[in-house]
Short mmCIF file of C-alpha atoms in Angstrom, two decimals:
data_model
loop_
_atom_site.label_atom_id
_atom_site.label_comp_id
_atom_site.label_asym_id
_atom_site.label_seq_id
_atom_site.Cartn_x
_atom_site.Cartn_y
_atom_site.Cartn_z
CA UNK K 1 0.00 0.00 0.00
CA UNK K 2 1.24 3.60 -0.91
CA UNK K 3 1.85 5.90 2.45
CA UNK K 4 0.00 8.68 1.74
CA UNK K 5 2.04 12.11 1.74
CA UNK K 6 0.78 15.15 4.02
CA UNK K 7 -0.42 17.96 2.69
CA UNK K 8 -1.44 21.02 5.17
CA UNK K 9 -3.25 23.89 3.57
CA UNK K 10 -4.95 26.86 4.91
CA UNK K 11 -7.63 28.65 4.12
CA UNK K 12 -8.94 25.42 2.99
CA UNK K 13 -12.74 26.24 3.94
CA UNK K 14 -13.26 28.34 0.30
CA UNK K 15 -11.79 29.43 -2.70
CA UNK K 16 -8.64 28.86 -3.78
CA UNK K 17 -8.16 26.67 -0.44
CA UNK K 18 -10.80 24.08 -1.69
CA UNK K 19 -9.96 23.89 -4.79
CA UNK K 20 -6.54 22.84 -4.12
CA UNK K 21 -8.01 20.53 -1.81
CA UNK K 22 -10.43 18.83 -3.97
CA UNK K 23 -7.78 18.40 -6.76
CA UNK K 24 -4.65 17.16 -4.40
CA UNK K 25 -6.96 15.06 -2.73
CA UNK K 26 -7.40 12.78 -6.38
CA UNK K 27 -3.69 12.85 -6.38
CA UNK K 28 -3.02 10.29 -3.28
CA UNK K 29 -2.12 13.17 -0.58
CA UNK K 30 -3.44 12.79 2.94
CA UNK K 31 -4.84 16.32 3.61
CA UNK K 32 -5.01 18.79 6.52
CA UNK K 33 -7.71 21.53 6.44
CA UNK K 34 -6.88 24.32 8.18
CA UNK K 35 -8.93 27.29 9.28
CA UNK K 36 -11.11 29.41 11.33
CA UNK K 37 -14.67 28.13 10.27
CA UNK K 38 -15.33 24.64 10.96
CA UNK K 39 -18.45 24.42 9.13
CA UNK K 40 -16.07 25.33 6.13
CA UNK K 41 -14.04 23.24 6.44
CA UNK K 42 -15.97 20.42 6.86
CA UNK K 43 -17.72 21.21 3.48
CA UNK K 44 -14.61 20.99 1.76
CA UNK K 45 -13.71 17.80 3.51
CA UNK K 46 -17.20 16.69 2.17
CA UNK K 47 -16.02 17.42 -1.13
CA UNK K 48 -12.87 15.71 -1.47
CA UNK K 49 -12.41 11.81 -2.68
CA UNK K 50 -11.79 9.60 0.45
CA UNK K 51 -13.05 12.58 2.82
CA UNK K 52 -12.22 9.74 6.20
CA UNK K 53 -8.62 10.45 4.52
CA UNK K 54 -8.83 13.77 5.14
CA UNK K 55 -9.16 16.07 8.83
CA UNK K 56 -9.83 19.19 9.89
CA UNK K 57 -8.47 21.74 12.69
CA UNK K 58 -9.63 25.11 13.06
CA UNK K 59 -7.10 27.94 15.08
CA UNK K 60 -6.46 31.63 14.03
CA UNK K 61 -3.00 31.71 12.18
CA UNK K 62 -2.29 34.99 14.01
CA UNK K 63 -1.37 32.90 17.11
CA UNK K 64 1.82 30.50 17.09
CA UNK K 65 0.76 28.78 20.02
CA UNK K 66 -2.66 28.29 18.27
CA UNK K 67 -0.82 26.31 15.25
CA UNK K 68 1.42 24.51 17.45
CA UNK K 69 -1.41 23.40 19.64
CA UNK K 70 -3.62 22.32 16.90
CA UNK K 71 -1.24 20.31 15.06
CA UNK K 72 0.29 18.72 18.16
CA UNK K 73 -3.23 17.58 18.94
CA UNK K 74 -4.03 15.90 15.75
CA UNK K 75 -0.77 13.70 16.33
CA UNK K 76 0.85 14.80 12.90
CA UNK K 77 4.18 12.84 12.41
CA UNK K 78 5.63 14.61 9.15
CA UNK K 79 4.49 17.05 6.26
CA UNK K 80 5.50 16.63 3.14
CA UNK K 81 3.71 20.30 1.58
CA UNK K 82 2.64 23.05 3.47
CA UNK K 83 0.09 25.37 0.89
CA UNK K 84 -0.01 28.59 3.08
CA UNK K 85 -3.15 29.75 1.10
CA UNK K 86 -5.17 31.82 4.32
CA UNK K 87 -5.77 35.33 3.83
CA UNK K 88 -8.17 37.79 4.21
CA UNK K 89 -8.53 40.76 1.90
CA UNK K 90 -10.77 44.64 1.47
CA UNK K 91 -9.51 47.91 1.61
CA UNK K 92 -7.84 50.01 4.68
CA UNK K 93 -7.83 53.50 5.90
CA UNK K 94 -5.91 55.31 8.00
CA UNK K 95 -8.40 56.28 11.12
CA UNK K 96 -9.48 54.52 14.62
CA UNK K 97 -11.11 52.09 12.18
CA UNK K 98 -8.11 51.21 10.12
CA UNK K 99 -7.71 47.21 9.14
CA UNK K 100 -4.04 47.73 8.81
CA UNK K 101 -2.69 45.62 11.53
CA UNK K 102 -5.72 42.77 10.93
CA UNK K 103 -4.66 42.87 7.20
CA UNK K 104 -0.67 42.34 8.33
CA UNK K 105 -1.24 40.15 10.75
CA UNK K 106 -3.47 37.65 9.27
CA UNK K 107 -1.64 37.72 5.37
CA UNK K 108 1.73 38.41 6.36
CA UNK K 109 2.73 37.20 10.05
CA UNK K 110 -0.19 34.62 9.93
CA UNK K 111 1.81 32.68 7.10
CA UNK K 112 5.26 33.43 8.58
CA UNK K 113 3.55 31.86 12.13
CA UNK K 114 2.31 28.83 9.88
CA UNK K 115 5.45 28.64 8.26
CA UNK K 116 8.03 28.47 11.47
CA UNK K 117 5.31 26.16 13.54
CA UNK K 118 5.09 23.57 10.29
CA UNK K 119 9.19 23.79 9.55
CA UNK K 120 9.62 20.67 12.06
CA UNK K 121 7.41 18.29 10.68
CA UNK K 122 8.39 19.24 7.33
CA UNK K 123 12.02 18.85 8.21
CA UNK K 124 10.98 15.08 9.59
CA UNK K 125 9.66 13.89 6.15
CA UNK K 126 11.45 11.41 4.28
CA UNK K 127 11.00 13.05 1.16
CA UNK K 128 13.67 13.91 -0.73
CA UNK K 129 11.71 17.10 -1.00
CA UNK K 130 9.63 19.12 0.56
CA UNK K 131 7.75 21.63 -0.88
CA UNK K 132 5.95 25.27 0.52
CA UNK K 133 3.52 27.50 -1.51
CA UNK K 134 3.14 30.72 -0.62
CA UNK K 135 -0.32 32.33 -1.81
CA UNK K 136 0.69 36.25 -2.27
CA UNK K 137 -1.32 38.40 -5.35
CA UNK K 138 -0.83 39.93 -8.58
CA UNK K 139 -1.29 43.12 -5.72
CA UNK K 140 1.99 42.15 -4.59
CA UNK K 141 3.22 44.54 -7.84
CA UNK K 142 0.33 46.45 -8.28
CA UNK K 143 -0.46 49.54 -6.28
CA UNK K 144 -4.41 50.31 -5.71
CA UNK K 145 -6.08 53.30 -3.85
CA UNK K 146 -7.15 52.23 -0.39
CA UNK K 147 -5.37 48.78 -0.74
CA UNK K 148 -2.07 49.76 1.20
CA UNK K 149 -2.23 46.85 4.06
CA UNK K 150 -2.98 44.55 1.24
CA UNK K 151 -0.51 45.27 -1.00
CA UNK K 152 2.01 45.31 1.31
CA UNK K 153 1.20 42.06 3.26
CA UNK K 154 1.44 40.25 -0.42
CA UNK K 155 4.53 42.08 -1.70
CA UNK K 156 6.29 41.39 1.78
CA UNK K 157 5.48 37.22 1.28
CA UNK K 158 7.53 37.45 -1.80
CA UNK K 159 10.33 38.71 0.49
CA UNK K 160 9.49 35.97 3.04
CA UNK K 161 9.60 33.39 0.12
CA UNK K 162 12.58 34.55 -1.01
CA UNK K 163 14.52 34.37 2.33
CA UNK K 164 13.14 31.46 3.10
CA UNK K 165 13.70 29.82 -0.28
CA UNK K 166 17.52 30.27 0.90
CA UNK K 167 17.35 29.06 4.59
CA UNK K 168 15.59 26.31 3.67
CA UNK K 169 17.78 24.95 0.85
CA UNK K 170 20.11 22.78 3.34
CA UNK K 171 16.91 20.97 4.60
CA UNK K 172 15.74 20.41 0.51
CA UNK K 173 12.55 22.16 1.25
CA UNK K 174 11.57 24.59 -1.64
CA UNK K 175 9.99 27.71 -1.10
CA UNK K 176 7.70 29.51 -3.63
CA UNK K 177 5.36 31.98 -4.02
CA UNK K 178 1.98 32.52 -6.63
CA UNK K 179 0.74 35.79 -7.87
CA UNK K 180 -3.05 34.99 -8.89
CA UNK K 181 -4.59 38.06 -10.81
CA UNK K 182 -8.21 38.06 -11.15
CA UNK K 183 -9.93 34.43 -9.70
CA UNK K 184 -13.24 33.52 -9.94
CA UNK K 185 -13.68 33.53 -6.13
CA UNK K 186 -15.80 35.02 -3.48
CA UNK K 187 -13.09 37.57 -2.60
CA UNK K 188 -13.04 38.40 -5.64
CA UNK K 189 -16.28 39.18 -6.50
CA UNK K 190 -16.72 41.26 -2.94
CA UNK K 191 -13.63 43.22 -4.57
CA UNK K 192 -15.98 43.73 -7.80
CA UNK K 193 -18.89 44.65 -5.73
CA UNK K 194 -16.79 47.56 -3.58
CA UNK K 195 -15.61 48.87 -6.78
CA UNK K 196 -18.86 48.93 -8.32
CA UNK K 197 -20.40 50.81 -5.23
CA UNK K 198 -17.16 53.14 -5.95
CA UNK K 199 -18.09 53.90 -9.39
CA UNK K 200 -21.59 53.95 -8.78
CA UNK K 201 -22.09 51.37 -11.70
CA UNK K 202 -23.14 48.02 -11.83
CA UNK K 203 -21.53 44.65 -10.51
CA UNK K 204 -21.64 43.78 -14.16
CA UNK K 205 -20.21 46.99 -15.83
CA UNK K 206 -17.32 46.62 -12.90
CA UNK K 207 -16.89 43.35 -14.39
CA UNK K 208 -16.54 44.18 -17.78
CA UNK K 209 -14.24 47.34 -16.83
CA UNK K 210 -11.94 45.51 -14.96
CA UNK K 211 -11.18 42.66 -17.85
CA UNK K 212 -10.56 45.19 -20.00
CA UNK K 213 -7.07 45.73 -18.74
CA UNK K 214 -6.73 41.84 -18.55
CA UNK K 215 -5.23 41.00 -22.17
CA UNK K 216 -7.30 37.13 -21.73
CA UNK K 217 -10.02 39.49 -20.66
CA UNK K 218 -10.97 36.84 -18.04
CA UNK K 219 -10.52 35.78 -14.80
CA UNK K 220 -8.68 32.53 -14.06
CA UNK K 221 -10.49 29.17 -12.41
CA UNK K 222 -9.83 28.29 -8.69
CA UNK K 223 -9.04 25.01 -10.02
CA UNK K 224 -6.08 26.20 -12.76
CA UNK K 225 -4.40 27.50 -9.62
CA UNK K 226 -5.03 24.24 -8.35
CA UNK K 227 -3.52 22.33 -11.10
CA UNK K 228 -0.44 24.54 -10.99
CA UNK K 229 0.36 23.92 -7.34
CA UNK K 230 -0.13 20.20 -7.83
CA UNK K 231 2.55 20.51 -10.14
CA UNK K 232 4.78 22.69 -7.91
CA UNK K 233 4.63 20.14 -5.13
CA UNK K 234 5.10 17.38 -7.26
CA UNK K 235 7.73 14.91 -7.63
CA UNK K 236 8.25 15.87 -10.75
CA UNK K 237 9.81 19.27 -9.49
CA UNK K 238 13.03 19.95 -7.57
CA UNK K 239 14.77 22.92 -9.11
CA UNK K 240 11.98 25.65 -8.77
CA UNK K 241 12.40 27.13 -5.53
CA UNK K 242 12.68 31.09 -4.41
CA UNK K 243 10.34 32.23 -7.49
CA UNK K 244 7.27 34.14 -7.46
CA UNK K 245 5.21 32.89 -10.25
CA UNK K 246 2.28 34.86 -12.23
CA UNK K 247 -0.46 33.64 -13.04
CA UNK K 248 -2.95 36.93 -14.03
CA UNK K 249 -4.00 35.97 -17.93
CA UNK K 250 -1.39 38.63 -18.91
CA UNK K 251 -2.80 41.13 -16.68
CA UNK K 252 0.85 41.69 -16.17
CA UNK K 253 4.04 40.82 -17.40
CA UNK K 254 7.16 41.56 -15.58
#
């Protein structure tokens, strides 16, 4: 019998979370769900092929002792992949109302927490490799008006993936990091919606507006973003590690 390899991902209760979940799960990977909702994530695991293959934990990423409580308590030996996918997005402003630190601390030290708490089971896999995805955003190189906390969590994981791409190379675990542009998610379309109310135009119109600057002129499938990170983690990769990789239908092209 084939020893199924870990997988942890967060965010795994919607999105791009799931749909990396749903596809790795076809691919012979024993998965960890990991987020704040439990009804979430217990839909995904509903989802997936083998779902009794599969288990869920819910903590807030913001907390290190929350991570290394949760993981210690579902007896996890080794990871092979870590798919540090959680994030939360929406504007900022500066006031006694400002989302700045939530935005930081959920995107940016919320994945660096996740990271650092998952770095000894990863370093106790067999695997000749280990692999870590880093979700950051086409916003990572884009500036938008009232995005700052945003922009900057998701530029500063490139630096984190980059940094750690380097520590990391002694203990053959490779470190990456996706750009997604436009996905056909929920956050997405609540990003669509705020801009709309913006402009005072329709969801539609906001639609239309905003795939005008995308060459494709569409937005990409949670499940191509899927298909790509399979890859990534695969054992048919072993030199990629360090990169930031777009994937925005030409929305940009550095």
């Amino acid at each position: 019998m084939t020893i199924r390899k870990i997988v942890l991902i967060t965010g795994a209760g919607c999105g791009i979370g799931r749909a990396v979940a749903q596809h790795l799960s076809k691919k012979n990977y024993s998965l960890i769900l990991l987020g704040r909702a439990i009804d979430s994530l217990q839909a995904t695991k509903k989802s997936l092929e083998y779902p009794d293959e599969h288990q869920c934990i819910t903590c807030d990423i913001r907390h290190p002792k929350d991570i290394a409580a949760a993981l210690k308590r579902n007896k996890i030996d080794s990871l092979y992949a870590l798919i540090a996918n959680a994030g939360v997005g929406g504007e900022n402003n500066y006031s006694a109302d400002d989302r700045w630190q939530e935005i930081i601390d959920i995107n940016l030290t919320g994945t660096y927490n996740t990271i650092q708490e998952s770095l000894p089971y990863l370093k106790k896999s067999k695997a000749p490799f280990k692999k870590i995805i880093i979700l950051s955003s086409i916003l990572a190189r884009l500036g938008v008006p009232g995005y700052s906390a945003y922009c900057a969590s998701k530029a500063g994981l490139l630096g984190l993936t980059r940094s750690l791409a380097t520590e990391l190379a002694q203990d053959k675990i490779l470190v990456n990091a996706l750009c997604p542009g436009w996905v056909d998610t929920k956050m997405a379309h609540e990003g669509l919606q705020a801009f709309s109310e913006a402009l005072k135009i329709s969801k539609e119109e906001a639609l239309k507006q905003a795939m005008n600057e995308v060459p494709l002129g569409k937005m990409s499938q949670p499940d191509e973003i899927a298909q790509f990170i399979s890859f990534l983690i695969s054992n048919a990769q072993t030199s990629i590690t360090g990169q930031t990789l777009d994937i925005n239908n030409g929305a940009l092209m550095p």
